[in-house]
Coordinates of C-alpha atoms in Angstrom, one line a residue:
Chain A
X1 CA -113.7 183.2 -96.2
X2 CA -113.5 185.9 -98.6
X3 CA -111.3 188.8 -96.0
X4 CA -114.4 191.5 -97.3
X5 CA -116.8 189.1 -95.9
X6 CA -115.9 188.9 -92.6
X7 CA -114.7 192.4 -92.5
X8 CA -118.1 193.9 -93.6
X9 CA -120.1 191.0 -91.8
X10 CA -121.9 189.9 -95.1
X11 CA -124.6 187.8 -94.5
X12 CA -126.5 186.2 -97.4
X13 CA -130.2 184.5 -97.0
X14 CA -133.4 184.2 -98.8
X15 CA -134.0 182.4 -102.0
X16 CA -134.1 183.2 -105.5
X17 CA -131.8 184.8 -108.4
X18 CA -132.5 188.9 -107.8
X19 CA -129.9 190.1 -105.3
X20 CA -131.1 192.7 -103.2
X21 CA -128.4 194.7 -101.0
X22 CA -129.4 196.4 -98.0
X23 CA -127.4 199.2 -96.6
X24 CA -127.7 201.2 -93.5
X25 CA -127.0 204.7 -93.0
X26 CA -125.3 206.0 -90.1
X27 CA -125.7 204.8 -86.3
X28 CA -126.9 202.1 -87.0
X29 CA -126.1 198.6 -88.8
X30 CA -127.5 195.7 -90.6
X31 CA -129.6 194.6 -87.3
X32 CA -131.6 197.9 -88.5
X33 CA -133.3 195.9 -91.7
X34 CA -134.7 192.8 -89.7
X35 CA -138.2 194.7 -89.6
X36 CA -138.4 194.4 -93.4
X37 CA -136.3 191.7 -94.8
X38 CA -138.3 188.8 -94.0
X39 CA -140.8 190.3 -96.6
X40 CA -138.0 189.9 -99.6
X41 CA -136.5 186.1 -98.5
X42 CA -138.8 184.3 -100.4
X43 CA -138.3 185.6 -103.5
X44 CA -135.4 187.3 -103.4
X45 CA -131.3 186.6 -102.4
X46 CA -130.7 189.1 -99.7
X47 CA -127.4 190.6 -99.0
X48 CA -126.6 192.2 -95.6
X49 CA -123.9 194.2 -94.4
X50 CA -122.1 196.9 -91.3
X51 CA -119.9 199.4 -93.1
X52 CA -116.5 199.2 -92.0
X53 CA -116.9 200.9 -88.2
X54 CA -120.5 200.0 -87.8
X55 CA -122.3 197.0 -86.6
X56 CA -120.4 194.0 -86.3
X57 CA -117.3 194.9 -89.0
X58 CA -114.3 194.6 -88.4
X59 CA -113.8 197.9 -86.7
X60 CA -109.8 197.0 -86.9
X61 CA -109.9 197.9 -90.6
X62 CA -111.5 201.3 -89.8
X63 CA -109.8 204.0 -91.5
X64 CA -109.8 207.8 -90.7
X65 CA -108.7 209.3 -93.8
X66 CA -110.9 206.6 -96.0
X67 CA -114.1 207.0 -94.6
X68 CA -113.8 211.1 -94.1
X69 CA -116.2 210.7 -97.6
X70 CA -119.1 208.4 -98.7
X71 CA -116.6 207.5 -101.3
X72 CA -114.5 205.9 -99.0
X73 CA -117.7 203.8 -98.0
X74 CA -118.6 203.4 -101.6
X75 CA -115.5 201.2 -101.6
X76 CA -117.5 198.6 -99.0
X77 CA -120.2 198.6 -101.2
X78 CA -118.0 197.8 -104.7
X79 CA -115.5 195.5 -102.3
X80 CA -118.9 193.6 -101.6
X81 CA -119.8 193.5 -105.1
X82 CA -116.4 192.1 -106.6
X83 CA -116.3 189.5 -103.6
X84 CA -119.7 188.1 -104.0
X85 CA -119.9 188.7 -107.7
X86 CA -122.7 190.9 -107.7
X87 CA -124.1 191.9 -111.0
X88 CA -127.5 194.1 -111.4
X89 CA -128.2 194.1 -107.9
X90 CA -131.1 196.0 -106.3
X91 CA -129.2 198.5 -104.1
X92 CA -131.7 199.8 -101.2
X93 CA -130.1 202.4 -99.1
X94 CA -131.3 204.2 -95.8
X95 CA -130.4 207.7 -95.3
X96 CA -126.6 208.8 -96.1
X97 CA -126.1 205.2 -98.2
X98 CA -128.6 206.6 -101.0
X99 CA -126.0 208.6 -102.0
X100 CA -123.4 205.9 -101.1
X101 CA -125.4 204.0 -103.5
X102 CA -125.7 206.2 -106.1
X103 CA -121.6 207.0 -106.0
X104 CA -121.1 203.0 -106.3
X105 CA -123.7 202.5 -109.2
X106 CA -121.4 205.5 -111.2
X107 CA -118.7 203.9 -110.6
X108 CA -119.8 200.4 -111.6
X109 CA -123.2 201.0 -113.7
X110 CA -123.1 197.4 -114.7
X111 CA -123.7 195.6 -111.0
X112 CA -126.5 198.0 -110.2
X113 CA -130.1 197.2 -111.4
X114 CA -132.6 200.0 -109.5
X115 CA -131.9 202.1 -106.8
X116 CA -134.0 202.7 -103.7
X117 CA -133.5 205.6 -101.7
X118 CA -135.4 205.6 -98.1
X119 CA -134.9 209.0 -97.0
X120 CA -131.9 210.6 -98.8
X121 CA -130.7 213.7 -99.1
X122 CA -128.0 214.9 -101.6
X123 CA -127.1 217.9 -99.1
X124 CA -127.4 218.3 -95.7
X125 CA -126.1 222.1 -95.8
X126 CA -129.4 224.6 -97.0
X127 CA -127.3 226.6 -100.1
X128 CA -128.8 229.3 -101.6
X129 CA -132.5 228.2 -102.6
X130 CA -131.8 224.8 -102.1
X131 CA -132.8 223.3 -98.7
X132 CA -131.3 221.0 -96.9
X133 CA -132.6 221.5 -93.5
X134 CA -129.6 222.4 -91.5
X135 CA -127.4 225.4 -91.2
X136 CA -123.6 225.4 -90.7
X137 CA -124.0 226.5 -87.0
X138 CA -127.1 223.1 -86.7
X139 CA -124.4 221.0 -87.5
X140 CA -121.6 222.4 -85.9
X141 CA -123.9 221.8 -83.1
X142 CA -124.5 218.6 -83.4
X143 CA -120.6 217.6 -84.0
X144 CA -120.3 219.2 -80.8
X145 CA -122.8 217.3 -78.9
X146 CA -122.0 214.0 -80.5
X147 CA -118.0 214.6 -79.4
X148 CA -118.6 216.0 -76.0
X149 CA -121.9 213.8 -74.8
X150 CA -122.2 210.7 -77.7
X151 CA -125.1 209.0 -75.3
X152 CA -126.6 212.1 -74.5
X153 CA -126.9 212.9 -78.0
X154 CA -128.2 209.7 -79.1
X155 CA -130.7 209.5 -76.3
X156 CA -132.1 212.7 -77.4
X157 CA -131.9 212.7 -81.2
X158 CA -133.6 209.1 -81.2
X159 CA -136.9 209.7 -80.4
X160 CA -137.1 212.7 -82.2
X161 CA -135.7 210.9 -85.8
X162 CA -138.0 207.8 -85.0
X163 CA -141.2 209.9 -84.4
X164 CA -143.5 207.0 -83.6
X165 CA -144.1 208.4 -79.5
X166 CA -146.8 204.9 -79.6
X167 CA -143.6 202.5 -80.1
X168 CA -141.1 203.6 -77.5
X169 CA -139.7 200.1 -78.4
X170 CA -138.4 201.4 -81.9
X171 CA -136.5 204.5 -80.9
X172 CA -135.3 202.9 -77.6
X173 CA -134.0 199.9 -80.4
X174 CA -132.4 202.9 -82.5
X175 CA -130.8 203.8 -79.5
X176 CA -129.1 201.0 -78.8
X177 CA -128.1 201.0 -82.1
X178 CA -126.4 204.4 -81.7
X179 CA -124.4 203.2 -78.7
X180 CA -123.0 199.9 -79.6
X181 CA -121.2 202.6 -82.4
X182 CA -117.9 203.6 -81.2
X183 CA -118.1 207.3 -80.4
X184 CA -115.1 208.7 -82.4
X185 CA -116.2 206.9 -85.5
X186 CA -119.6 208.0 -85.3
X187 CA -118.3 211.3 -85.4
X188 CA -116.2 211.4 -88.7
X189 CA -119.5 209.3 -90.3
X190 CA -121.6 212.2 -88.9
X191 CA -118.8 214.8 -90.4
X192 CA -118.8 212.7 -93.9
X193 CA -122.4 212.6 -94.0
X194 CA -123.0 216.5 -93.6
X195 CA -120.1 217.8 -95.7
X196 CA -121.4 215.8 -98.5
X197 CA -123.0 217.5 -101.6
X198 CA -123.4 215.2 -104.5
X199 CA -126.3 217.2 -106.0
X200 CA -124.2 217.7 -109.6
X201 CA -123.6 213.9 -109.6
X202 CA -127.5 213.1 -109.9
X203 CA -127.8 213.7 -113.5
X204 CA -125.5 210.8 -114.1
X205 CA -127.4 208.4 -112.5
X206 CA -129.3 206.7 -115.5
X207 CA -130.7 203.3 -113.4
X208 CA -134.2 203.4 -112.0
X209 CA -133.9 205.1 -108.6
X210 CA -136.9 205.6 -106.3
X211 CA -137.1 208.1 -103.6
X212 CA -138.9 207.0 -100.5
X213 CA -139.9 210.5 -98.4
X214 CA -141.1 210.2 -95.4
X215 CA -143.9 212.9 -94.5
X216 CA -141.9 214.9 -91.3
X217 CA -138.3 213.7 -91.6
X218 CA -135.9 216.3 -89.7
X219 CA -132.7 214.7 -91.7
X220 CA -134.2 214.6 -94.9
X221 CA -137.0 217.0 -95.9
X222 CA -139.0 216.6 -98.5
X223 CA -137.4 219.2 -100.3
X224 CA -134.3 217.4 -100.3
X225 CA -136.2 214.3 -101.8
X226 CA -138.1 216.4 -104.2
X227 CA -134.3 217.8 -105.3
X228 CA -133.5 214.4 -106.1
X229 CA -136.4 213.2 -108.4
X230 CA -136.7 216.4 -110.0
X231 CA -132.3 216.1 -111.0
X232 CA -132.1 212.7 -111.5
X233 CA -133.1 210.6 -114.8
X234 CA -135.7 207.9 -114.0
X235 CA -135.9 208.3 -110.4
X236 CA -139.7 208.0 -109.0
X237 CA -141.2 209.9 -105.5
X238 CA -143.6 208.8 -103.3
X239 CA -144.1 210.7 -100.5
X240 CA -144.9 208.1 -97.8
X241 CA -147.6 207.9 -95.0
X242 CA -144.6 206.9 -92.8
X243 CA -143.3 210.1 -90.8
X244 CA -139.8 210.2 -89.3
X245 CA -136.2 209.3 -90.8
X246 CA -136.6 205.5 -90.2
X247 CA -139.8 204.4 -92.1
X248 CA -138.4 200.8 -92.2
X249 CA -138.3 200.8 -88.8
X250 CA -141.6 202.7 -87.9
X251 CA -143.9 201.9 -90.9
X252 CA -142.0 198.7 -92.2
X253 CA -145.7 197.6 -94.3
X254 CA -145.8 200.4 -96.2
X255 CA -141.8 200.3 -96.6
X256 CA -142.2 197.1 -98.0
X257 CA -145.2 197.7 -100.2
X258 CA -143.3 200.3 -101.9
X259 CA -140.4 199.0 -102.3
X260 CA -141.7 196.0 -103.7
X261 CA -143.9 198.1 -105.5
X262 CA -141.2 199.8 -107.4
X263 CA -139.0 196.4 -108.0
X264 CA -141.6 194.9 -109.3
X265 CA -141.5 197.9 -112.0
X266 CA -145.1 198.7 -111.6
X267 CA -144.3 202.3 -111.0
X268 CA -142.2 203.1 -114.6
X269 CA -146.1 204.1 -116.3
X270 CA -146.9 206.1 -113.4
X271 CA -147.1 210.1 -114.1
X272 CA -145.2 211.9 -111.7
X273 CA -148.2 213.4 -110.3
X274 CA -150.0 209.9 -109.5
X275 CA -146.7 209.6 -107.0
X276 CA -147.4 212.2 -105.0
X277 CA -149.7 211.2 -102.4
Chain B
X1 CA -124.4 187.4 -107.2
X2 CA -121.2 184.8 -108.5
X3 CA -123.4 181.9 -110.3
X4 CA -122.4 178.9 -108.0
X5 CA -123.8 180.9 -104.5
X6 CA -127.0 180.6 -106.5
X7 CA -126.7 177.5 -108.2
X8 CA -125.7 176.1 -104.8
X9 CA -127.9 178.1 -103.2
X10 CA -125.7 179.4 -100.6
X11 CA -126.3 181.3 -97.2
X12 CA -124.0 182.8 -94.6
X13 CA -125.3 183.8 -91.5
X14 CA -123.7 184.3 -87.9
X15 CA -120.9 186.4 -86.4
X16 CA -117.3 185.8 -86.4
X17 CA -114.5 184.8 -88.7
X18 CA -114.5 181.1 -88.1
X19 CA -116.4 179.5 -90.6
X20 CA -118.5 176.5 -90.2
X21 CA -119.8 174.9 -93.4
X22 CA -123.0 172.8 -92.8
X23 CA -123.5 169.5 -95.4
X24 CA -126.6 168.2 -95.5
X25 CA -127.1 164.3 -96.3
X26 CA -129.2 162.3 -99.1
X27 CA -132.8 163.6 -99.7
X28 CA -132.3 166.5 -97.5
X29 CA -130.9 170.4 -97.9
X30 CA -130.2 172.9 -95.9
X31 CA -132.9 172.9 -93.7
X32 CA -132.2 169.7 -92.1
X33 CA -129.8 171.9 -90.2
X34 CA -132.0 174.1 -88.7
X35 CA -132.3 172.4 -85.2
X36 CA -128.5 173.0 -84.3
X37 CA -127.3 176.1 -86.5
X38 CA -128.6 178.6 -83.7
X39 CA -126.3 177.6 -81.3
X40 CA -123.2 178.2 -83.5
X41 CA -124.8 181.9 -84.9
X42 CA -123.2 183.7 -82.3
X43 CA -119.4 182.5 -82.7
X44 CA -118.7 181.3 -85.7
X45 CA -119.7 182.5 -89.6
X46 CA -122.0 179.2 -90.8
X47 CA -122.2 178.9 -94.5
X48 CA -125.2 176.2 -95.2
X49 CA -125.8 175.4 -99.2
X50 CA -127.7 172.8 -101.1
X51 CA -126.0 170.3 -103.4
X52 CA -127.3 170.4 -106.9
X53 CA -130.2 168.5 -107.0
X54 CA -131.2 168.8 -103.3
X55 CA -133.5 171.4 -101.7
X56 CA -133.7 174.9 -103.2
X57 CA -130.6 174.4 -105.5
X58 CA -130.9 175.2 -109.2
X59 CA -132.3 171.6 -110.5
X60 CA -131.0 173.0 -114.2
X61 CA -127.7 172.3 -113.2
X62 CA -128.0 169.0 -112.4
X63 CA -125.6 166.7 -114.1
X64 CA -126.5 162.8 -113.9
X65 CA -123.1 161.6 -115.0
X66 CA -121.4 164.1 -112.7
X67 CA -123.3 163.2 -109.7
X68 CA -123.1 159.6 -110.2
X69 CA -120.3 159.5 -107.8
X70 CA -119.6 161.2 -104.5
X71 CA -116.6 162.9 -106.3
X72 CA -119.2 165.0 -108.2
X73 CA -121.0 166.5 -104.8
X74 CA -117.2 167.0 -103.6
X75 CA -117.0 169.3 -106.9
X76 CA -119.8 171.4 -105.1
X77 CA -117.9 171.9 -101.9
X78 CA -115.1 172.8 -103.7
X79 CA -116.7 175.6 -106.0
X80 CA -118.5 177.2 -102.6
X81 CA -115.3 176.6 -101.1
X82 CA -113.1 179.1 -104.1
X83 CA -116.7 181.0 -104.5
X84 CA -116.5 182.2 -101.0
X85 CA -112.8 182.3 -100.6
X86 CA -113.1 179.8 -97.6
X87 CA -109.5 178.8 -96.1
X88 CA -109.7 176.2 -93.0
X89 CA -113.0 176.4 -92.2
X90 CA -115.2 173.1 -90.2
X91 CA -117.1 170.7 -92.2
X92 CA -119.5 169.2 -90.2
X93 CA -121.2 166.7 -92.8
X94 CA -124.3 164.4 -92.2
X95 CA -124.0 160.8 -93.6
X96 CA -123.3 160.6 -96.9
X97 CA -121.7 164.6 -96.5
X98 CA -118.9 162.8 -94.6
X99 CA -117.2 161.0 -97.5
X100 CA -117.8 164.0 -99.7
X101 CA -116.3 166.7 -97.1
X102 CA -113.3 163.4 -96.8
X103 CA -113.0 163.4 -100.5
X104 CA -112.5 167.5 -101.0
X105 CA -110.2 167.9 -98.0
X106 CA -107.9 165.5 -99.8
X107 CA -108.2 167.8 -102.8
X108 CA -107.6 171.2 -101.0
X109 CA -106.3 170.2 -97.6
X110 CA -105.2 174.0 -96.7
X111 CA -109.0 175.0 -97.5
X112 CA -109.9 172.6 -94.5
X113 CA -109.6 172.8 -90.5
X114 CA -111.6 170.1 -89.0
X115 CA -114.1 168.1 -90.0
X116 CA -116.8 166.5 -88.4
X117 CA -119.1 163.3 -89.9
X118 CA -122.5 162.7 -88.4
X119 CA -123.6 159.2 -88.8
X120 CA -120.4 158.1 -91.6
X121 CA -119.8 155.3 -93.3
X122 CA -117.3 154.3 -95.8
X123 CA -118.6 151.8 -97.7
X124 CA -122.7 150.6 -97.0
X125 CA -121.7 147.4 -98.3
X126 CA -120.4 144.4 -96.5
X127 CA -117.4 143.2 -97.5
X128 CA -116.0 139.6 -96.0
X129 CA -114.9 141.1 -92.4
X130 CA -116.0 144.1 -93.1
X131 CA -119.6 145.1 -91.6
X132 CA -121.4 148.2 -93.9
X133 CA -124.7 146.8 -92.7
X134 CA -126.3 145.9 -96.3
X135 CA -126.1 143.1 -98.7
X136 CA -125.8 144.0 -102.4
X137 CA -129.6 142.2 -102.1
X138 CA -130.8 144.9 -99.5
X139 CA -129.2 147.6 -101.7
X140 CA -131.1 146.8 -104.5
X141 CA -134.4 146.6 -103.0
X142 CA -133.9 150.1 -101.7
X143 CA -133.5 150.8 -105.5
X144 CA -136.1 149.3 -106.3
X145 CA -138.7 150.6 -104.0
X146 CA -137.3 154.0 -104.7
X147 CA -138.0 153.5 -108.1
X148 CA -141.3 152.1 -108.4
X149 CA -142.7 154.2 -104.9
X150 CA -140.4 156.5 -103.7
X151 CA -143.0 158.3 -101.6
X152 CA -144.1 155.2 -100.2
X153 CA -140.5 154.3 -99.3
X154 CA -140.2 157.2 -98.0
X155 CA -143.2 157.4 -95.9
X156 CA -141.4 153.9 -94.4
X157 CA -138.1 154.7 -94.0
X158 CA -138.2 158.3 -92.1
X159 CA -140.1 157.2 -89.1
X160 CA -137.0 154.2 -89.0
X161 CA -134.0 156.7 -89.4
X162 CA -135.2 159.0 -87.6
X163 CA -135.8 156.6 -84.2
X164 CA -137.4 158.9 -82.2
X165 CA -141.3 157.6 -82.0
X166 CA -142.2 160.1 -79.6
X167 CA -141.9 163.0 -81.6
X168 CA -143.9 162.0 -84.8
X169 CA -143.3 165.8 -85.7
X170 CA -139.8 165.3 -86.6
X171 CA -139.6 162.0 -88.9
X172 CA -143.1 163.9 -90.8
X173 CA -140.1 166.9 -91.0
X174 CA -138.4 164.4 -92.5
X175 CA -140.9 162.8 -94.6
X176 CA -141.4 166.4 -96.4
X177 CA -137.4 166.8 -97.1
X178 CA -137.7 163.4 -99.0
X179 CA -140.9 164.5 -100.9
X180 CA -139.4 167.6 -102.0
X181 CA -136.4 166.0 -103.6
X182 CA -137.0 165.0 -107.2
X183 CA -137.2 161.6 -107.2
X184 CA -134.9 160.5 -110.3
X185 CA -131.9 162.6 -108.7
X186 CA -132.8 160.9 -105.7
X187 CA -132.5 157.3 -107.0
X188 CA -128.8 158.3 -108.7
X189 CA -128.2 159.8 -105.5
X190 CA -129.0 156.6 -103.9
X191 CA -126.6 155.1 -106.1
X192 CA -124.0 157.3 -105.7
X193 CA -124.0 156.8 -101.5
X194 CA -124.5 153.4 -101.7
X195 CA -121.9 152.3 -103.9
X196 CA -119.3 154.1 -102.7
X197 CA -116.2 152.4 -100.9
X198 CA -113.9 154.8 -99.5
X199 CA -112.1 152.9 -97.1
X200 CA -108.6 153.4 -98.9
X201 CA -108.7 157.3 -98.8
X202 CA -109.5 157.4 -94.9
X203 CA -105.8 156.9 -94.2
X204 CA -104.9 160.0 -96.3
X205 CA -107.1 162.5 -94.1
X206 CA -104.5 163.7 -91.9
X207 CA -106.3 167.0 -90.6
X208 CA -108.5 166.4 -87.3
X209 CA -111.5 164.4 -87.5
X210 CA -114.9 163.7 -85.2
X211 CA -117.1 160.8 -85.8
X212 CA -120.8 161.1 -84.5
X213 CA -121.8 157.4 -84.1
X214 CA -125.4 157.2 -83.1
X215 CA -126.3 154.7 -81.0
X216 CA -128.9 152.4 -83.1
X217 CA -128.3 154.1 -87.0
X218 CA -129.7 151.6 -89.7
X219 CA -128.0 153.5 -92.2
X220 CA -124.4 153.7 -90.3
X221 CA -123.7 150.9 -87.8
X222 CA -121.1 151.4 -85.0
X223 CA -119.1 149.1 -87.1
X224 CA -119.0 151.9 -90.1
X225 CA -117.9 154.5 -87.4
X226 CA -115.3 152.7 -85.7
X227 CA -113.7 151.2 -89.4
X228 CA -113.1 155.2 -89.8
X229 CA -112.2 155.9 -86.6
X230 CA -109.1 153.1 -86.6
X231 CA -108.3 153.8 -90.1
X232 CA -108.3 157.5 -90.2
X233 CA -105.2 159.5 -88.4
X234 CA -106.3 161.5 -85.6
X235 CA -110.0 160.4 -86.1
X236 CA -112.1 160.7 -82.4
X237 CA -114.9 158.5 -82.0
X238 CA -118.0 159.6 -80.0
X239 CA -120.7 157.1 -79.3
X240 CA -123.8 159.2 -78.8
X241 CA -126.7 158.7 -76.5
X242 CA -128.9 159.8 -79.3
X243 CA -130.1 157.2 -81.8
X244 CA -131.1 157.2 -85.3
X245 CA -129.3 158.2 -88.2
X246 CA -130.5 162.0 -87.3
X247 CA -129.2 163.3 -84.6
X248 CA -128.9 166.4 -85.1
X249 CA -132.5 166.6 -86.1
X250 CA -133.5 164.1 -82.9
X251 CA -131.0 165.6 -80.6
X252 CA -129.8 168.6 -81.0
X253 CA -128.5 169.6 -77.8
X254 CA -126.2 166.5 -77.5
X255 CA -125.3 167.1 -81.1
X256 CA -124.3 170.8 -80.5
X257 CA -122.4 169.7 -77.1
X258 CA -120.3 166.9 -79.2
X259 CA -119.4 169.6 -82.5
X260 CA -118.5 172.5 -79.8
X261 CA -116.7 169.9 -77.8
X262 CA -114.7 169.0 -80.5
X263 CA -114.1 172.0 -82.9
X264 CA -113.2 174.0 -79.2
X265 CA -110.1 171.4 -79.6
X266 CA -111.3 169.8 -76.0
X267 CA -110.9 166.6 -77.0
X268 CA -107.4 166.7 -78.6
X269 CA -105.9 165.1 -75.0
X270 CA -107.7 162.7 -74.5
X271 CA -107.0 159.2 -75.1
X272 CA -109.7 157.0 -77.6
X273 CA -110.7 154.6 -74.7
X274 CA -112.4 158.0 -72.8
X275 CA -113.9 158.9 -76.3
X276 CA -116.2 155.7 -76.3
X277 CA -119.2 156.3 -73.5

């Protein structure tokens, strides 16, 4: 097989000629999709994947220097590309692989269809009058805590990132996620996610994007979603019921509605205002 | 997505670098395969497709001079085979699948590892000592009943192959896979199968070999098993307790034992007569 396929665990299922690629975002891996996908097999060929260092990849192939940006992950996403052949692919990326996305459909405009952002942020870092969320000292913080006490961390952070205190099920599933990820490579992700600021690169993005914003999302407030539709051609907000940094895990109907909502293109008459709910 | 994993339509699944490609048999796809993949999920990447002209493939792309003979569906295997960049993988292949998986590991012999044929035969036909299990007068009837009813004949024939009276559920499972294969590409694929005689080739195969000979198959006597088990090079012959000319849809468990058996390399010591049970 195809050495990117087995080294990024690409899985392909579902029927039909629209390829949608899921992506996950850090912590966790393709096992983090299975409460949505079911929704897109019957009419549409769904692509799954780990990054290189998460899920079931070939963690051999992990690279320090590489994946120290979300360009270096980028590469996964166009390596997948070239080895299946993708062309105008629906990209839908959780959390950090938004913008993961977003660098891959610059770099190759012509595989990449629409966009779906669930919960992205461009920035991490609060700058100025743009908010992020987090201060250099928050992450600092949380560097620290992920290097000296991984589990710890995780065991805290998942409950409080799910934020669905009815389904102990789903952050105690998130968890799990977090520590079948090997510690020191959850770290540099963690360091590559909350360096990155690809706020100037938004204007290039021409595709149909939507931004998915969850209502109380720690990661990614809603001023970092509101950043992105208001700097970004064609990209769409709706501010969701869900609450939490996982909606696809907490709130996977509405997840699904919308996303399936925007691919179906229903949204490109919609007045920016109707999105705001 | 690279236009022969959709024509083809192509799915991976499972963990691990091993890959497993599953060939379904006449009026079937993919799904015929469904009782047995599970147990290989876990340990080996399985890669299921159909041919063109079978289950969810594209029906556009069928070709009736192309799949007039088996060398045709070979074509298939090969284009998944360079699509997916597959090098020594397992080709299990049920019935008809065997000849074709034969006929494209003489083609591209490095792109195959093992392969295993459920229920083979090399040539339907009887031929002076030679026992197929039809007469050209048999063979033509099938034709003809195909022609003028195939639902009918198919309503007759799947609780037959399938020889397993006490689960009506799975020869109606059956029943549906014929009913969902147009039924002109069905008759030429009838043709194709049946008037095939690849008895000559069998001696080229040099790469290991498993024969699944069911214990009563209509379609594949013992006779068809053992011609390809004394006329192939490092061919092993298992005599199943299942019967039928499914048994991986009638039992799957002994099925699973036999492949994992086999593709595990267990059976490379020992001697024929301990292969026949």
């Amino acid at each position: 097989m195809h050495p990117i396929l087995i080294r990024n665990n690409v899985k392909i299922l579902g029927e039909g000629s629209q390829v949608i690629v899921f992506a996950h975002g850090f912590g966790c891996g393709q096992s983090s999709w299975k409460y949505i996908t079911n929704a897109f097999l019957e009419d549409y060929r769904v692509v799954l994947f780990d990054y290189v260092g998460s899920g079931n990849s070939d963690i051999n192939q992990y690279d320090y220097h590489k994946y120290s940006t979300l360009e270096g992950y980028a590469c996964d996403v166009i390596d997948i590309i070239d080895a299946l052949g993708l062309k105008e692919i629906i990209f839908v990326g959780h959390s950090v692989s938004s913008m993961i996305g977003m660098i891959a459909a610059l770099q190759r405009p012509d595989a990449f269809k629409q966009l779906v952002f669930i919960g992205p942020s461009p920035k991490y870092l609060n700058d100025r009058d743009y908010i992020g969320g987090f201060e250099a000292k928050d992450i600092e913080t949380i560097f620290t805590n992920i290097a000296e006490d991984y589990v710890g961390w995780a065991r805290a952070i998942s409950p409080v990132v799910m934020d669905k205190a009815e389904k102990p099920e789903l952050s105690d599933f998130l968890l799990e996620c977090f520590e079948a990820t090997n510690l020191s490579i959850a770290l540099a992700f963690a360091m590559a996610t909350f360096k990155a600021d690809y706020r100037k690169q938004l204007k290039d993005l021409e595709i149909p994007s939507l931004t998915l914003q969850s209502s109380n999302d720690i990661m990614a407030p809603q001023t970092a979603g509101e950043y992105i539709h208001h700097n970004t051609p064609n990209n769409f907000l709706v501010v969701m019921k869900a609450t939490g940094h996982f909606p696809h895990i907490s709130e996977p109907e509405e997840t699904i509605r919308e996303i399936k909502d925007f691919i179906g293109n229903k949204k490109l008459s919609q007045s920016e205002d109707q999105l705001f709910v």
